[in-house]
Amino acid sequence: MQSMLRSFTMIACGALLLALLAGLLIGSITGGRPRPLPYEGIDAPPPPAKPLPIKPPPLREKPPTPPPEMPKGPDTPVKPPPDKPVKVKPSTPVTFDVPPVRPPELKEGRTDEIATLDHPVEVKGSILVEVRNHRDTLLGHASLRIEVNGGPLGWLAVRSAVAEPVRDTPGQWRYNNVMAGRYRVSSMAANYTAASQELELTANALSATVVLKHEQPRSITIEFSIRLPDGNVPSEVQIRQTDRAGNPNRVNGRFGEHVLGSAGVPGYGTRSSRYKMPDTGVVPWTFNSGSQMDFEFTHEKASKTWYAKLRLDNPTAGQRFDVELAESEASGDVGMAPMSGVLANVHLTFTRNDGASLTITRANLRQKLDQPEYMDTTEVVGSRASWINVQPGRWFVVVEAGELDAFFVAPVSVSGDVVQTFNIDVARVVVRAGRDPGSPARDNAPATFQLRIRPQGSGELEKTFGRELPAGQKGDSATYNLPAGPYVLLAQSTDKGLGVEPEQRSIKVAAGSETTLDFTIRAACALTFVCVDTQGVAIAGVEYLISFNPAGDLKENEKANVKLSGPDGRCAVPGAPYGAVYLHIWTASTDWQRPDKVFRIDMPAYGEKDLGAVVLNR
């Protein structure tokens, strides 16, 4: 009996074992593939970033898009997008003394003979980019950037160029439809040094391959000795390091800065740290060797801000740099960034100093005014806005109210829960627009234009208003209620046959004041041309000015009217003055009174003038 039981037990165990083996075999055939373990080596792509407690889009009114019939360029005037019409400001007819825009006669001066080609040489090439690390392994998580040689202006970002990933080959990208010229392609990858390479596309070389090799970084440590103007050591300092690859949306021209927009191509990396200062006032700072960096130092105390800048080119390990902070007004580029700590609640109430009602339509908190990210409100009730879970530190509140015609911007310090009231000083600005009495008649045509109101120091935060003078009406007037402070007012016509003078006005208004500004609507001509060399290849980095004054007699205030060509050498000015004018062009020269070329051209009123491909030398 016992032997039978043992046999039965053995048979049962054997059957169970066979069933288990059969199940495993069937599962291996029909089941899904096992998931590989995550690879955490140095070449693994970084994990996706966690979303911040701030979100786009910015509160800023969207910049209008260029009219479709005009060539695209950085200085082309703009129209409102169809999905975001500008606000229409009520106005009243008014007649006032409008001086003629044009002088009676054009001053005599230097002129050069203009040489043109029927068409520029439009070489459409391609650039294949490979990004590898020090082990010669392709890196699929790099950020690319392409720049064209702009002569004296240095390397200019080609904002329209897009690096398309090569299918099935991570680590390779291709730029298509690239014009002839000299370029620099750069890449940045996490945990590696930056890499770049120069190349040239010509009519005889329509394609090129660039291999960008990233090395492992070598860290060095330098020291900053930081002092206040009285020689004392500040209690706390914010240090911000910016990779001087440059801001692709801003170009430092020969005579001023060109703002190309707020988006486009990869920009520059930043790193920010906040220090409790030691008694010695000396702070160590570690970063990758071979770097070209800009540093910003900020200290805040008792609602005051001290600030300093420092530019370093490839410093060596152990170097010490003296930094003296100077008192400064807080703005979009000054202010201590939020630091980690206990989250706080912020409750802000807004009133007007004249006792008038105020109703908030939008409000948000921003770390930097020149960046699009913001933290939206948790609740808005009447004139009160609230936020919860705000990081301690320095913020800027941006408020839009129905009774105000500009954004109200103010700093807010958060070190715990905040309950604060802002009493907004309000000023009145009267903007009058009149027709130029010297412009040729244009029957039965209304005159339309836009006015953009931008608080100074607030990045690109602005509100846009549309105005229209009906046919036969000589002028109108509209009143804008603005928070007291400094502003830039930019005027432009939405009609390519019209221009506005001046294009820009800077003012500072005080509480309870009334300021009157006059703008003149004049006949205009749409001017276009392309800058090329003697071989017909487009030239980038060309600056130009349309003026009634000859070379040698250019006025300082005209520097604000200097424009920049596109990276493809194209220039477009839809609102250029009509009649005889001077066209001043700088390609190699940096002398304000001595442009490389000066042309005298006649511009038809309400018409178009295409000079074609203008031959220049660099």
PDB file of N, CA and C in Angstrom, residues 226-239 273-283 298-302 304 306 325 336 339:
ATOM      1  N   ILE A 226      32.821  89.765  -3.635  1.00  0.00           N
ATOM      2  CA  ILE A 226      31.663  90.620  -3.872  1.00  0.00           C
ATOM      3  C   ILE A 226      31.532  91.625  -2.731  1.00  0.00           C
ATOM      4  N   ARG A 227      31.375  92.899  -3.093  1.00  0.00           N
ATOM      5  CA  ARG A 227      31.257  93.969  -2.104  1.00  0.00           C
ATOM      6  C   ARG A 227      30.160  94.948  -2.531  1.00  0.00           C
ATOM      7  N   LEU A 228      29.592  95.634  -1.533  1.00  0.00           N
ATOM      8  CA  LEU A 228      28.684  96.752  -1.774  1.00  0.00           C
ATOM      9  C   LEU A 228      29.505  98.024  -1.973  1.00  0.00           C
ATOM     10  N   PRO A 229      28.882  99.105  -2.430  1.00  0.00           N
ATOM     11  CA  PRO A 229      29.662 100.336  -2.659  1.00  0.00           C
ATOM     12  C   PRO A 229      30.400 100.830  -1.425  1.00  0.00           C
ATOM     13  N   ASP A 230      29.868 100.565  -0.209  1.00  0.00           N
ATOM     14  CA  ASP A 230      30.539 101.018   1.016  1.00  0.00           C
ATOM     15  C   ASP A 230      31.621 100.060   1.484  1.00  0.00           C
ATOM     16  N   GLY A 231      31.875  99.000   0.711  1.00  0.00           N
ATOM     17  CA  GLY A 231      32.914  98.049   1.078  1.00  0.00           C
ATOM     18  C   GLY A 231      32.435  96.887   1.908  1.00  0.00           C
ATOM     19  N   ASN A 232      31.201  96.931   2.403  1.00  0.00           N
ATOM     20  CA  ASN A 232      30.676  95.833   3.208  1.00  0.00           C
ATOM     21  C   ASN A 232      30.283  94.651   2.337  1.00  0.00           C
ATOM     22  N   VAL A 233      30.175  93.506   2.982  1.00  0.00           N
ATOM     23  CA  VAL A 233      29.781  92.270   2.292  1.00  0.00           C
ATOM     24  C   VAL A 233      28.264  92.133   2.343  1.00  0.00           C
ATOM     25  N   PRO A 234      27.581  91.917   1.225  1.00  0.00           N
ATOM     26  CA  PRO A 234      26.127  91.727   1.259  1.00  0.00           C
ATOM     27  C   PRO A 234      25.779  90.414   1.963  1.00  0.00           C
ATOM     28  N   SER A 235      24.593  90.379   2.552  1.00  0.00           N
ATOM     29  CA  SER A 235      24.195  89.188   3.299  1.00  0.00           C
ATOM     30  C   SER A 235      23.837  88.025   2.381  1.00  0.00           C
ATOM     31  N   GLU A 236      23.323  88.343   1.194  1.00  0.00           N
ATOM     32  CA  GLU A 236      22.862  87.298   0.284  1.00  0.00           C
ATOM     33  C   GLU A 236      22.996  87.808  -1.153  1.00  0.00           C
ATOM     34  N   VAL A 237      23.423  86.933  -2.060  1.00  0.00           N
ATOM     35  CA  VAL A 237      23.629  87.344  -3.454  1.00  0.00           C
ATOM     36  C   VAL A 237      23.102  86.251  -4.382  1.00  0.00           C
ATOM     37  N   GLN A 238      22.423  86.706  -5.425  1.00  0.00           N
ATOM     38  CA  GLN A 238      22.010  85.804  -6.509  1.00  0.00           C
ATOM     39  C   GLN A 238      23.022  85.941  -7.634  1.00  0.00           C
ATOM     40  N   ILE A 239      23.611  84.807  -8.080  1.00  0.00           N
ATOM     41  CA  ILE A 239      24.568  84.800  -9.185  1.00  0.00           C
ATOM     42  C   ILE A 239      23.928  84.054 -10.351  1.00  0.00           C
ATOM     43  N   SER A 273      22.201  80.567  -9.024  1.00  0.00           N
ATOM     44  CA  SER A 273      22.337  80.070  -7.656  1.00  0.00           C
ATOM     45  C   SER A 273      22.275  81.237  -6.687  1.00  0.00           C
ATOM     46  N   ARG A 274      21.751  80.960  -5.506  1.00  0.00           N
ATOM     47  CA  ARG A 274      21.607  81.983  -4.471  1.00  0.00           C
ATOM     48  C   ARG A 274      22.496  81.613  -3.279  1.00  0.00           C
ATOM     49  N   TYR A 275      23.283  82.567  -2.808  1.00  0.00           N
ATOM     50  CA  TYR A 275      24.292  82.300  -1.788  1.00  0.00           C
ATOM     51  C   TYR A 275      24.040  83.115  -0.529  1.00  0.00           C
ATOM     52  N   LYS A 276      24.175  82.470   0.622  1.00  0.00           N
ATOM     53  CA  LYS A 276      24.360  83.166   1.894  1.00  0.00           C
ATOM     54  C   LYS A 276      25.836  83.515   1.980  1.00  0.00           C
ATOM     55  N   MET A 277      26.132  84.808   1.980  1.00  0.00           N
ATOM     56  CA  MET A 277      27.512  85.226   1.821  1.00  0.00           C
ATOM     57  C   MET A 277      28.331  84.973   3.083  1.00  0.00           C
ATOM     58  N   PRO A 278      29.553  84.440   2.945  1.00  0.00           N
ATOM     59  CA  PRO A 278      30.456  84.312   4.098  1.00  0.00           C
ATOM     60  C   PRO A 278      31.022  85.672   4.479  1.00  0.00           C
ATOM     61  N   ASP A 279      31.607  85.751   5.652  1.00  0.00           N
ATOM     62  CA  ASP A 279      32.162  87.025   6.118  1.00  0.00           C
ATOM     63  C   ASP A 279      33.264  87.543   5.198  1.00  0.00           C
ATOM     64  N   THR A 280      33.964  86.642   4.531  1.00  0.00           N
ATOM     65  CA  THR A 280      35.061  87.064   3.646  1.00  0.00           C
ATOM     66  C   THR A 280      34.551  87.724   2.368  1.00  0.00           C
ATOM     67  N   GLY A 281      33.288  87.477   2.004  1.00  0.00           N
ATOM     68  CA  GLY A 281      32.737  88.015   0.771  1.00  0.00           C
ATOM     69  C   GLY A 281      33.204  87.283  -0.474  1.00  0.00           C
ATOM     70  N   VAL A 282      33.879  86.146  -0.303  1.00  0.00           N
ATOM     71  CA  VAL A 282      34.426  85.394  -1.433  1.00  0.00           C
ATOM     72  C   VAL A 282      33.572  84.156  -1.673  1.00  0.00           C
ATOM     73  N   VAL A 283      33.125  83.983  -2.916  1.00  0.00           N
ATOM     74  CA  VAL A 283      32.268  82.859  -3.280  1.00  0.00           C
ATOM     75  C   VAL A 283      32.952  82.051  -4.373  1.00  0.00           C
ATOM     76  N   THR A 298      23.096  89.968  -8.072  1.00  0.00           N
ATOM     77  CA  THR A 298      21.978  90.751  -7.553  1.00  0.00           C
ATOM     78  C   THR A 298      21.873  90.571  -6.045  1.00  0.00           C
ATOM     79  N   HIS A 299      21.676  91.695  -5.367  1.00  0.00           N
ATOM     80  CA  HIS A 299      21.432  91.692  -3.917  1.00  0.00           C
ATOM     81  C   HIS A 299      20.232  92.581  -3.640  1.00  0.00           C
ATOM     82  N   GLU A 300      19.338  92.117  -2.779  1.00  0.00           N
ATOM     83  CA  GLU A 300      18.140  92.888  -2.452  1.00  0.00           C
ATOM     84  C   GLU A 300      18.007  93.016  -0.932  1.00  0.00           C
ATOM     85  N   LYS A 301      17.587  94.231  -0.542  1.00  0.00           N
ATOM     86  CA  LYS A 301      17.356  94.476   0.878  1.00  0.00           C
ATOM     87  C   LYS A 301      16.514  95.734   1.023  1.00  0.00           C
ATOM     88  N   ALA A 302      15.474  95.646   1.850  1.00  0.00           N
ATOM     89  CA  ALA A 302      14.623  96.810   2.137  1.00  0.00           C
ATOM     90  C   ALA A 302      14.103  97.448   0.846  1.00  0.00           C
ATOM     91  N   LYS A 304      15.264  97.582  -2.019  1.00  0.00           N
ATOM     92  CA  LYS A 304      16.286  98.126  -2.904  1.00  0.00           C
ATOM     93  C   LYS A 304      17.067  96.991  -3.548  1.00  0.00           C
ATOM     94  N   TRP A 306      20.737  95.927  -5.607  1.00  0.00           N
ATOM     95  CA  TRP A 306      22.104  96.209  -6.036  1.00  0.00           C
ATOM     96  C   TRP A 306      22.476  95.189  -7.095  1.00  0.00           C
ATOM     97  N   LEU A 325      28.887  95.818  -6.374  1.00  0.00           N
ATOM     98  CA  LEU A 325      27.478  95.992  -6.690  1.00  0.00           C
ATOM     99  C   LEU A 325      27.107  97.468  -6.649  1.00  0.00           C
ATOM    100  N   MET A 336      16.175  89.170  -7.932  1.00  0.00           N
ATOM    101  CA  MET A 336      16.594  87.859  -7.495  1.00  0.00           C
ATOM    102  C   MET A 336      15.533  86.839  -7.862  1.00  0.00           C
ATOM    103  N   MET A 339      13.608  81.342  -4.975  1.00  0.00           N
ATOM    104  CA  MET A 339      14.413  80.277  -4.395  1.00  0.00           C
ATOM    105  C   MET A 339      13.480  79.253  -3.751  1.00  0.00           C
TER     106      MET A 339
END
